[in-house]
PDB file of C-alpha atoms in Angstrom:
ATOM      1  CA  MET E 171      43.572  12.119 -43.053  1.00 41.00           C
ATOM      2  CA  LEU E 172      44.243  12.247 -39.363  1.00 33.00           C
ATOM      3  CA  ARG E 173      47.739  14.363 -40.024  1.00 39.00           C
ATOM      4  CA  GLN E 174      45.400  16.903 -42.330  1.00 39.00           C
ATOM      5  CA  MET E 175      43.086  17.043 -39.395  1.00 37.00           C
ATOM      6  CA  LYS E 176      46.253  17.640 -36.709  1.00 36.00           C
ATOM      7  CA  LYS E 177      47.519  20.513 -38.528  1.00 39.00           C
ATOM      8  CA  VAL E 178      44.075  22.438 -38.664  1.00 40.00           C
ATOM      9  CA  LEU E 179      43.228  21.598 -34.892  1.00 40.00           C
ATOM     10  CA  PHE E 180      46.683  22.486 -33.554  1.00 35.00           C
ATOM     11  CA  PRO E 181      46.643  26.294 -34.892  1.00 40.00           C
ATOM     12  CA  LEU E 182      43.025  26.370 -33.584  1.00 44.00           C
ATOM     13  CA  PHE E 183      43.950  25.172 -30.253  1.00 41.00           C
ATOM     14  CA  VAL E 184      46.790  27.827 -30.321  1.00 37.00           C
ATOM     15  CA  SER E 185      44.300  30.702 -31.302  1.00 41.00           C
ATOM     16  CA  PHE E 186      41.821  29.604 -28.756  1.00 40.00           C
ATOM     17  CA  SER E 187      44.785  29.605 -26.147  1.00 39.00           C
ATOM     18  CA  VAL E 188      45.627  33.201 -26.976  1.00 36.00           C
ATOM     19  CA  LEU E 189      42.152  34.676 -26.632  1.00 36.00           C
ATOM     20  CA  LEU E 190      41.224  33.076 -23.692  1.00 36.00           C
ATOM     21  CA  VAL E 191      44.311  34.286 -21.440  1.00 35.00           C
ATOM     22  CA  SER E 192      43.457  37.827 -23.263  1.00 32.00           C
ATOM     23  CA  CYS E 193      40.101  37.358 -21.134  1.00 34.00           C
ATOM     24  CA  ALA E 194      40.793  35.324 -18.470  1.00 36.00           C
ATOM     25  CA  SER E 195      40.292  37.941 -15.639  1.00 36.00           C
ATOM     26  CA  SER E 196      36.904  39.134 -16.800  1.00 38.00           C
ATOM     27  CA  SER E 197      33.420  37.541 -15.864  1.00 45.00           C
ATOM     28  CA  VAL E 198      30.036  38.373 -15.143  1.00 42.00           C
ATOM     29  CA  GLY E 199      31.003  36.837 -11.408  1.00 42.00           C
ATOM     30  CA  SER E 200      33.463  39.349 -10.968  1.00 46.00           C
ATOM     31  CA  TYR E 201      31.137  41.690  -8.671  1.00 53.00           C
ATOM     32  CA  ARG E 202      28.448  40.968  -6.109  1.00 60.00           C
ATOM     33  CA  LYS E 203      24.776  40.474  -7.647  1.00 80.00           C
ATOM     34  CA  THR E 204      21.390  40.044  -5.556  1.00 90.00           C
ATOM     35  CA  PRO E 205      20.511  36.614  -5.456  1.00 95.00           C
ATOM     36  CA  ARG E 206      17.039  35.729  -7.636  1.00 95.00           C
ATOM     37  CA  ILE E 207      14.553  33.338  -7.417  1.00 97.00           C
ATOM     38  CA  ASN E 208      12.457  32.875 -10.222  1.00 97.00           C
ATOM     39  CA  GLU E 209       9.040  33.811  -9.252  1.00 96.00           C
ATOM     40  CA  GLY E 210       7.354  32.940 -12.593  1.00 95.00           C
ATOM     41  CA  ILE E 211       7.499  29.224 -12.529  1.00 96.00           C
ATOM     42  CA  SER E 212       4.074  28.027 -14.146  1.00 94.00           C
ATOM     43  CA  ARG E 213       1.886  25.412 -13.295  1.00 93.00           C
ATOM     44  CA  LYS E 214       2.616  23.348 -15.845  1.00 90.00           C
ATOM     45  CA  GLN E 215       6.386  23.486 -14.957  1.00 93.00           C
ATOM     46  CA  LEU E 216       5.550  22.436 -11.291  1.00 94.00           C
ATOM     47  CA  ALA E 217       3.335  19.707 -12.422  1.00 92.00           C
ATOM     48  CA  SER E 218       6.069  17.365 -13.835  1.00 92.00           C
ATOM     49  CA  GLU E 219       6.520  13.870 -12.369  1.00 92.00           C
ATOM     50  CA  SER E 220      10.039  14.477 -11.119  1.00 95.00           C
ATOM     51  CA  TYR E 221      13.037  16.267 -12.218  1.00 96.00           C
ATOM     52  CA  CYS E 222      16.860  16.208 -12.499  1.00 96.00           C
ATOM     53  CA  PHE E 223      18.852  19.409 -11.851  1.00 98.00           C
ATOM     54  CA  ILE E 224      21.559  21.276 -13.330  1.00 97.00           C
ATOM     55  CA  ARG E 225      23.977  23.571 -11.988  1.00 98.00           C
ATOM     56  CA  LEU E 226      25.825  26.250 -13.829  1.00 96.00           C
ATOM     57  CA  TYR E 227      29.094  28.050 -12.776  1.00 94.00           C
ATOM     58  CA  ASP E 228      30.163  31.580 -13.247  1.00 92.00           C
ATOM     59  CA  VAL E 229      33.267  31.776 -11.418  1.00 90.00           C
ATOM     60  CA  ILE E 230      36.755  33.586 -10.976  1.00 88.00           C
ATOM     61  CA  TYR E 231      39.662  31.414 -10.578  1.00 86.00           C
ATOM     62  CA  LYS E 232      42.533  32.239  -8.230  1.00 85.00           C
ATOM     63  CA  SER E 233      45.160  32.060 -10.893  1.00 82.00           C
ATOM     64  CA  THR E 234      44.785  33.837 -14.283  1.00 79.00           C
ATOM     65  CA  PHE E 235      46.250  30.640 -16.110  1.00 76.00           C
ATOM     66  CA  ALA E 236      43.782  28.158 -14.212  1.00 73.00           C
ATOM     67  CA  PRO E 237      42.527  25.488 -16.867  1.00 66.00           C
ATOM     68  CA  GLY E 238      39.043  26.736 -16.372  1.00 68.00           C
ATOM     69  CA  ASN E 239      40.281  30.358 -17.960  1.00 72.00           C
ATOM     70  CA  PHE E 240      41.437  28.727 -21.140  1.00 69.00           C
ATOM     71  CA  ILE E 241      37.982  27.694 -22.166  1.00 68.00           C
ATOM     72  CA  ARG E 242      35.904  31.016 -21.241  1.00 70.00           C
ATOM     73  CA  ARG E 243      36.487  32.279 -24.516  1.00 69.00           C
ATOM     74  CA  PRO E 244      35.548  29.444 -26.794  1.00 66.00           C
ATOM     75  CA  ILE E 245      32.307  29.103 -24.876  1.00 68.00           C
ATOM     76  CA  ARG E 246      31.522  33.094 -25.390  1.00 68.00           C
ATOM     77  CA  ILE E 247      32.232  32.512 -29.084  1.00 66.00           C
ATOM     78  CA  VAL E 248      29.668  29.997 -29.508  1.00 67.00           C
ATOM     79  CA  GLY E 249      27.077  32.004 -27.191  1.00 68.00           C
ATOM     80  CA  THR E 250      26.102  33.308 -23.773  1.00 76.00           C
ATOM     81  CA  ALA E 251      22.868  32.501 -22.009  1.00 80.00           C
ATOM     82  CA  ASP E 252      19.962  34.765 -21.806  1.00 79.00           C
ATOM     83  CA  ASP E 253      21.556  36.343 -18.848  1.00 81.00           C
ATOM     84  CA  GLY E 254      24.761  37.414 -20.797  1.00 81.00           C
ATOM     85  CA  VAL E 255      26.877  34.783 -18.840  1.00 86.00           C
ATOM     86  CA  ALA E 256      29.175  32.340 -20.619  1.00 83.00           C
ATOM     87  CA  TYR E 257      28.997  29.619 -17.965  1.00 89.00           C
ATOM     88  CA  VAL E 258      32.347  27.530 -17.833  1.00 87.00           C
ATOM     89  CA  HIS E 259      31.028  24.893 -15.526  1.00 91.00           C
ATOM     90  CA  SER E 260      28.649  22.460 -14.654  1.00 94.00           C
ATOM     91  CA  ALA E 261      27.468  19.859 -12.418  1.00 97.00           C
ATOM     92  CA  MET E 262      24.232  17.380 -12.151  1.00 98.00           C
ATOM     93  CA  SER E 263      22.062  16.048  -9.707  1.00 98.00           C
ATOM     94  CA  THR E 264      18.527  14.433  -8.931  1.00 98.00           C
ATOM     95  CA  LYS E 265      18.394  16.378  -5.599  1.00 98.00           C
ATOM     96  CA  LEU E 266      18.744  20.045  -4.731  1.00 98.00           C
ATOM     97  CA  LYS E 267      21.026  19.692  -1.801  1.00 97.00           C
ATOM     98  CA  ASP E 268      24.672  21.593  -2.037  1.00 97.00           C
ATOM     99  CA  GLU E 269      26.760  18.356  -1.838  1.00 95.00           C
ATOM    100  CA  SER E 270      24.313  16.051  -4.147  1.00 97.00           C
ATOM    101  CA  PHE E 271      25.706  17.868  -7.540  1.00 97.00           C
ATOM    102  CA  ILE E 272      28.286  15.901  -9.629  1.00 96.00           C
ATOM    103  CA  GLY E 273      30.628  17.246 -12.137  1.00 94.00           C
ATOM    104  CA  VAL E 274      33.817  16.146 -14.192  1.00 90.00           C
ATOM    105  CA  SER E 275      36.951  18.466 -14.216  1.00 85.00           C
ATOM    106  CA  LEU E 276      40.539  18.742 -14.337  1.00 77.00           C
ATOM    107  CA  THR E 277      42.392  17.023 -11.448  1.00 76.00           C
ATOM    108  CA  SER E 278      45.250  14.333 -11.016  1.00 71.00           C
ATOM    109  CA  GLU E 279      42.601  11.802  -9.548  1.00 79.00           C
ATOM    110  CA  SER E 280      42.222   8.381 -11.914  1.00 82.00           C
ATOM    111  CA  ASN E 281      38.429   9.506 -11.881  1.00 84.00           C
ATOM    112  CA  MET E 282      37.845  12.948 -12.211  1.00 88.00           C
ATOM    113  CA  VAL E 283      34.171  12.803 -11.475  1.00 92.00           C
ATOM    114  CA  GLN E 284      33.552  14.116  -7.968  1.00 92.00           C
ATOM    115  CA  PHE E 285      30.906  15.559  -6.030  1.00 94.00           C
ATOM    116  CA  GLU E 286      30.809  19.374  -5.766  1.00 94.00           C
ATOM    117  CA  SER E 287      29.832  21.623  -2.954  1.00 94.00           C
ATOM    118  CA  VAL E 288      29.407  25.760  -3.298  1.00 94.00           C
ATOM    119  CA  ASN E 289      29.513  26.035   0.615  1.00 91.00           C
ATOM    120  CA  ASP E 290      32.548  23.890   1.320  1.00 89.00           C
ATOM    121  CA  PRO E 291      35.236  22.875  -1.401  1.00 86.00           C
ATOM    122  CA  GLY E 292      36.774  20.180   0.756  1.00 84.00           C
ATOM    123  CA  GLU E 293      39.242  18.061  -1.327  1.00 82.00           C
ATOM    124  CA  ASN E 294      37.629  18.961  -4.418  1.00 86.00           C
ATOM    125  CA  LYS E 295      40.636  20.372  -6.210  1.00 85.00           C
ATOM    126  CA  TYR E 296      38.424  22.384  -9.043  1.00 85.00           C
ATOM    127  CA  MET E 297      36.558  24.002  -6.433  1.00 88.00           C
ATOM    128  CA  ASN E 298      39.617  24.913  -4.407  1.00 86.00           C
ATOM    129  CA  TYR E 299      40.910  27.001  -7.835  1.00 85.00           C
ATOM    130  CA  LEU E 300      38.287  29.301  -7.259  1.00 89.00           C
ATOM    131  CA  GLU E 301      37.791  32.658  -5.521  1.00 87.00           C
ATOM    132  CA  TYR E 302      34.656  31.808  -3.439  1.00 81.00           C
ATOM    133  CA  PRO E 303      33.371  35.652  -2.697  1.00 80.00           C
ATOM    134  CA  LYS E 304      33.485  36.165  -6.373  1.00 87.00           C
ATOM    135  CA  CYS E 305      31.545  33.159  -7.440  1.00 93.00           C
ATOM    136  CA  ARG E 306      27.952  32.525  -8.593  1.00 95.00           C
ATOM    137  CA  CYS E 307      25.672  29.843  -9.723  1.00 96.00           C
ATOM    138  CA  ILE E 308      22.407  29.032 -11.370  1.00 97.00           C
ATOM    139  CA  VAL E 309      20.132  26.152 -10.717  1.00 98.00           C
ATOM    140  CA  LEU E 310      18.176  24.584 -13.491  1.00 97.00           C
ATOM    141  CA  ALA E 311      15.412  21.754 -13.451  1.00 97.00           C
ATOM    142  CA  VAL E 312      14.950  19.609 -16.012  1.00 93.00           C
ATOM    143  CA  PRO E 313      11.219  17.876 -16.039  1.00 92.00           C
ATOM    144  CA  CYS E 314      11.398  14.121 -16.176  1.00 91.00           C
ATOM    145  CA  LYS E 315       9.513  11.025 -15.207  1.00 91.00           C
ATOM    146  CA  ASP E 316      10.230   9.166 -12.360  1.00 92.00           C
ATOM    147  CA  GLN E 317      11.933   6.332 -14.393  1.00 91.00           C
ATOM    148  CA  ASP E 318      13.870   8.861 -16.132  1.00 92.00           C
ATOM    149  CA  VAL E 319      15.370   9.686 -12.740  1.00 94.00           C
ATOM    150  CA  GLU E 320      16.180   6.073 -11.722  1.00 94.00           C
ATOM    151  CA  ASN E 321      17.597   5.832 -15.210  1.00 93.00           C
ATOM    152  CA  VAL E 322      20.201   8.868 -14.611  1.00 95.00           C
ATOM    153  CA  ASN E 323      20.968   7.713 -10.906  1.00 96.00           C
ATOM    154  CA  ARG E 324      22.214   4.490 -12.234  1.00 95.00           C
ATOM    155  CA  LEU E 325      24.513   6.188 -14.729  1.00 95.00           C
ATOM    156  CA  LEU E 326      25.777   8.793 -12.065  1.00 96.00           C
ATOM    157  CA  ASP E 327      26.482   6.124  -9.737  1.00 96.00           C
ATOM    158  CA  TYR E 328      28.593   4.530 -12.639  1.00 94.00           C
ATOM    159  CA  VAL E 329      30.600   7.420 -13.283  1.00 94.00           C
ATOM    160  CA  LEU E 330      31.339   7.977  -9.659  1.00 94.00           C
ATOM    161  CA  SER E 331      32.619   4.599  -9.381  1.00 93.00           C
ATOM    162  CA  HIS E 332      34.416   4.006 -12.549  1.00 92.00           C
ATOM    163  CA  ASP E 333      37.553   6.148 -14.062  1.00 90.00           C
ATOM    164  CA  THR E 334      36.275   9.190 -16.019  1.00 85.00           C
ATOM    165  CA  ILE E 335      39.026  11.571 -17.343  1.00 78.00           C
ATOM    166  CA  TYR E 336      38.442  15.010 -18.511  1.00 72.00           C
ATOM    167  CA  GLY E 337      39.109  15.176 -22.002  1.00 62.00           C
ATOM    168  CA  ILE E 338      41.271  18.152 -23.430  1.00 63.00           C
ATOM    169  CA  SER E 339      40.399  16.875 -27.094  1.00 58.00           C
ATOM    170  CA  ARG E 340      36.604  17.573 -26.264  1.00 57.00           C
ATOM    171  CA  ILE E 341      37.264  21.294 -25.884  1.00 61.00           C
ATOM    172  CA  ILE E 342      38.894  21.395 -29.033  1.00 56.00           C
ATOM    173  CA  ALA E 343      36.411  19.783 -30.882  1.00 58.00           C
ATOM    174  CA  ALA E 344      33.347  21.054 -29.044  1.00 59.00           C
ATOM    175  CA  PRO E 345      32.756  24.158 -31.278  1.00 59.00           C
ATOM    176  CA  PHE E 346      32.814  21.878 -34.465  1.00 57.00           C
ATOM    177  CA  TYR E 347      30.363  19.409 -33.152  1.00 59.00           C
ATOM    178  CA  HIS E 348      28.288  22.884 -31.646  1.00 58.00           C
ATOM    179  CA  TRP E 349      27.880  24.264 -34.891  1.00 56.00           C
ATOM    180  CA  GLY E 350      26.838  21.049 -36.397  1.00 55.00           C
ATOM    181  CA  ASN E 351      24.451  20.681 -34.031  1.00 55.00           C
ATOM    182  CA  LEU E 352      22.719  24.007 -34.800  1.00 54.00           C
ATOM    183  CA  ASP E 353      21.544  22.784 -38.311  1.00 50.00           C
ATOM    184  CA  ASN E 354      18.603  20.948 -36.177  1.00 48.00           C
ATOM    185  CA  TYR E 355      18.815  23.136 -32.863  1.00 46.00           C
ATOM    186  CA  SER E 356      17.030  26.281 -31.749  1.00 47.00           C
ATOM    187  CA  HIS E 357      17.348  28.279 -28.384  1.00 43.00           C
ATOM    188  CA  SER E 358      13.802  27.775 -26.955  1.00 41.00           C
ATOM    189  CA  ARG E 359      12.492  26.388 -24.240  1.00 44.00           C
ATOM    190  CA  ASN E 360       8.750  25.648 -25.624  1.00 44.00           C
ATOM    191  CA  PHE E 361       8.909  22.058 -25.480  1.00 44.00           C
ATOM    192  CA  PRO E 362       5.665  21.533 -23.701  1.00 45.00           C
ATOM    193  CA  ILE E 363       5.995  20.112 -20.248  1.00 44.00           C
ATOM    194  CA  GLU E 364       3.073  17.678 -20.584  1.00 47.00           C
ATOM    195  CA  PHE E 365       5.025  16.055 -23.733  1.00 45.00           C
ATOM    196  CA  ALA E 366       7.132  13.126 -22.895  1.00 46.00           C
ATOM    197  CA  PHE E 367       7.419   9.558 -24.170  1.00 50.00           C
ATOM    198  CA  ASP E 368       6.399   6.938 -22.006  1.00 57.00           C
ATOM    199  CA  SER E 369       9.925   6.444 -20.106  1.00 63.00           C
ATOM    200  CA  ILE E 370      11.367   3.138 -20.191  1.00 63.00           C
ATOM    201  CA  PRO E 371      13.588   1.310 -17.994  1.00 71.00           C
ATOM    202  CA  LEU E 372      17.510   1.681 -18.935  1.00 76.00           C
ATOM    203  CA  GLN E 373      17.785  -1.572 -21.503  1.00 71.00           C
ATOM    204  CA  LYS E 374      21.632  -1.979 -21.014  1.00 77.00           C
ATOM    205  CA  GLU E 375      23.992  -2.429 -17.995  1.00 87.00           C
ATOM    206  CA  PRO E 376      25.562   1.349 -17.377  1.00 88.00           C
ATOM    207  CA  GLY E 377      28.829  -0.300 -18.690  1.00 87.00           C
ATOM    208  CA  ASP E 378      27.718  -0.823 -21.968  1.00 86.00           C
ATOM    209  CA  VAL E 379      25.956   2.716 -22.372  1.00 85.00           C
ATOM    210  CA  PHE E 380      29.508   4.507 -21.839  1.00 84.00           C
ATOM    211  CA  HIS E 381      31.410   4.149 -25.089  1.00 83.00           C
ATOM    212  CA  THR E 382      33.723   6.575 -23.983  1.00 82.00           C
ATOM    213  CA  ASN E 383      35.225   7.512 -20.577  1.00 84.00           C
ATOM    214  CA  ASN E 384      36.510  11.074 -22.029  1.00 80.00           C
ATOM    215  CA  PHE E 385      34.139  13.828 -21.205  1.00 86.00           C
ATOM    216  CA  VAL E 386      34.223  17.326 -20.369  1.00 85.00           C
ATOM    217  CA  CYS E 387      31.513  18.795 -17.642  1.00 90.00           C
ATOM    218  CA  SER E 388      29.081  19.698 -19.944  1.00 89.00           C
ATOM    219  CA  THR E 389      29.481  16.614 -22.483  1.00 88.00           C
ATOM    220  CA  LEU E 390      29.070  14.177 -19.553  1.00 93.00           C
ATOM    221  CA  ILE E 391      25.661  15.897 -18.764  1.00 93.00           C
ATOM    222  CA  ALA E 392      24.409  15.688 -22.218  1.00 89.00           C
ATOM    223  CA  TYR E 393      25.824  12.071 -22.627  1.00 90.00           C
ATOM    224  CA  ILE E 394      23.495  11.045 -19.456  1.00 93.00           C
ATOM    225  CA  LEU E 395      20.421  13.099 -20.443  1.00 91.00           C
ATOM    226  CA  GLN E 396      20.280  11.417 -24.232  1.00 86.00           C
ATOM    227  CA  ASN E 397      20.823   7.788 -23.029  1.00 87.00           C
ATOM    228  CA  ALA E 398      18.765   7.996 -19.766  1.00 89.00           C
ATOM    229  CA  VAL E 399      15.777  10.814 -20.338  1.00 88.00           C
ATOM    230  CA  GLU E 400      13.398   9.516 -22.886  1.00 81.00           C
ATOM    231  CA  ARG E 401      12.272  13.274 -24.097  1.00 76.00           C
ATOM    232  CA  TYR E 402      15.988  13.894 -24.873  1.00 77.00           C
ATOM    233  CA  ARG E 403      16.832  10.312 -26.160  1.00 74.00           C
ATOM    234  CA  VAL E 404      14.050  10.958 -28.776  1.00 64.00           C
ATOM    235  CA  ASP E 405      15.329  14.447 -29.382  1.00 61.00           C
ATOM    236  CA  TYR E 406      18.887  13.002 -30.039  1.00 60.00           C
ATOM    237  CA  LEU E 407      17.667  10.428 -32.259  1.00 51.00           C
ATOM    238  CA  ILE E 408      15.526  12.528 -34.454  1.00 50.00           C
ATOM    239  CA  ASN E 409      18.107  15.693 -34.476  1.00 54.00           C
ATOM    240  CA  ARG E 410      20.983  14.042 -34.215  1.00 51.00           C
ATOM    241  CA  GLN E 411      22.147  16.396 -31.410  1.00 62.00           C
ATOM    242  CA  HIS E 412      25.901  15.124 -30.543  1.00 66.00           C
ATOM    243  CA  PHE E 413      26.566  15.255 -26.883  1.00 69.00           C
ATOM    244  CA  ALA E 414      30.245  16.606 -27.835  1.00 69.00           C
ATOM    245  CA  GLY E 415      28.822  19.894 -29.249  1.00 71.00           C
ATOM    246  CA  TYR E 416      27.261  20.692 -25.751  1.00 81.00           C
ATOM    247  CA  THR E 417      28.456  23.422 -23.788  1.00 83.00           C
ATOM    248  CA  PRO E 418      27.288  24.600 -20.396  1.00 88.00           C
ATOM    249  CA  VAL E 419      25.399  27.443 -22.037  1.00 85.00           C
ATOM    250  CA  ASP E 420      23.837  24.723 -24.072  1.00 84.00           C
ATOM    251  CA  LEU E 421      22.484  22.921 -21.193  1.00 89.00           C
ATOM    252  CA  TYR E 422      21.004  26.300 -20.186  1.00 90.00           C
ATOM    253  CA  TYR E 423      18.853  25.781 -23.408  1.00 84.00           C
ATOM    254  CA  LEU E 424      17.788  22.279 -22.996  1.00 84.00           C
ATOM    255  CA  ASP E 425      14.110  22.083 -24.209  1.00 81.00           C
ATOM    256  CA  GLY E 426      11.473  22.228 -21.180  1.00 85.00           C
ATOM    257  CA  CYS E 427      14.520  23.276 -18.859  1.00 89.00           C
ATOM    258  CA  PHE E 428      13.649  25.952 -16.424  1.00 94.00           C
ATOM    259  CA  GLU E 429      15.636  28.258 -13.666  1.00 96.00           C
ATOM    260  CA  LEU E 430      14.875  27.816 -10.192  1.00 98.00           C
ATOM    261  CA  PHE E 431      17.429  30.229  -8.482  1.00 98.00           C
ATOM    262  CA  GLU E 432      20.611  31.972  -8.966  1.00 96.00           C
ATOM    263  CA  CYS E 433      23.100  33.259  -6.195  1.00 96.00           C
ATOM    264  CA  ALA E 434      26.602  33.574  -4.828  1.00 95.00           C
ATOM    265  CA  PHE E 435      28.578  30.106  -3.787  1.00 95.00           C
ATOM    266  CA  ASP E 436      28.277  31.442  -0.045  1.00 93.00           C
ATOM    267  CA  GLU E 437      24.577  32.098  -0.249  1.00 95.00           C
ATOM    268  CA  TYR E 438      23.237  28.705  -1.662  1.00 97.00           C
ATOM    269  CA  ASP E 439      21.943  27.045   1.451  1.00 97.00           C
ATOM    270  CA  GLY E 440      20.074  30.026   2.391  1.00 97.00           C
ATOM    271  CA  VAL E 441      18.590  30.848  -1.156  1.00 98.00           C
ATOM    272  CA  LEU E 442      17.586  26.988  -1.482  1.00 98.00           C
ATOM    273  CA  GLU E 443      15.571  27.539   1.966  1.00 98.00           C
ATOM    274  CA  ALA E 444      13.843  30.430   0.584  1.00 98.00           C
ATOM    275  CA  PHE E 445      12.987  28.783  -2.891  1.00 98.00           C
ATOM    276  CA  VAL E 446      11.747  25.744  -1.172  1.00 98.00           C
ATOM    277  CA  SER E 447       9.457  28.345   1.171  1.00 98.00           C
ATOM    278  CA  ARG E 448       8.238  29.659  -2.122  1.00 97.00           C
ATOM    279  CA  TYR E 449       7.754  26.331  -3.910  1.00 98.00           C
ATOM    280  CA  PRO E 450       7.122  23.639  -1.493  1.00 97.00           C
ATOM    281  CA  GLU E 451       6.730  21.286  -4.465  1.00 96.00           C
ATOM    282  CA  PHE E 452      10.480  20.968  -4.426  1.00 98.00           C
ATOM    283  CA  LYS E 453      11.071  20.321  -0.516  1.00 97.00           C
ATOM    284  CA  LYS E 454      11.361  16.853  -1.208  1.00 97.00           C
ATOM    285  CA  TYR E 455      14.428  17.527  -3.412  1.00 98.00           C
ATOM    286  CA  ALA E 456      15.998  19.689  -0.794  1.00 97.00           C
ATOM    287  CA  GLU E 457      16.090  17.012   1.682  1.00 93.00           C
TER     288      GLU E 457
END
């Protein structure tokens, strides 16, 4: 059975690679756009007890053959976000500060989970692969309970201190899991903000939660949400949404999730400041 699976997966991987290289230089991020703040955030959305945050990346790489270019086409094949972008990377935080976001990317480090700054790449190898003037990001809020955020922080602390690898095999398998998820999945953000099960403390130690250390950026975020945030844990149990099927674009469509702002990398701090001026409810997350 395993041999047959390899015979199927290998040509698919080769086909994906050919498609990917053919479109490696194309992206919505290849031209400058005006930063945008979501002016339509509702009172219900602002009334959530707490939030986690997801940052999605629309990027241009310095090299056509950068690893990230080899996943752009498969992501576009399975779907783009409402704005037409096939986001290729994602990071997560419980704060809005630039340097607080955590992502997993292909590096030579034993632990490939790192903090990411869109203002200053520092020693983060993934961020140093990028053409900064051409890169953009969008920030999303995920409504949570206070206890959910505590659970998320425990899991983020764990992956930062334990070896986690970027799983190439996850990229190959993602389309199959993705299409399997579609049986019980609709692109909708109509999950009522006020509807959330009573959050409970994380019942297991983080080391017992992680049955694998093999992730790509979006599957790590989905895994953490499904294990730490009650509304998504229940959704997972009911609908069997497998974490391995989530692309960065799928994170954009999480039930209850909503946009905060989008901007070029080098505009992040200024746009965040303007966003907080417009919505002071989020000031504590930017401090």
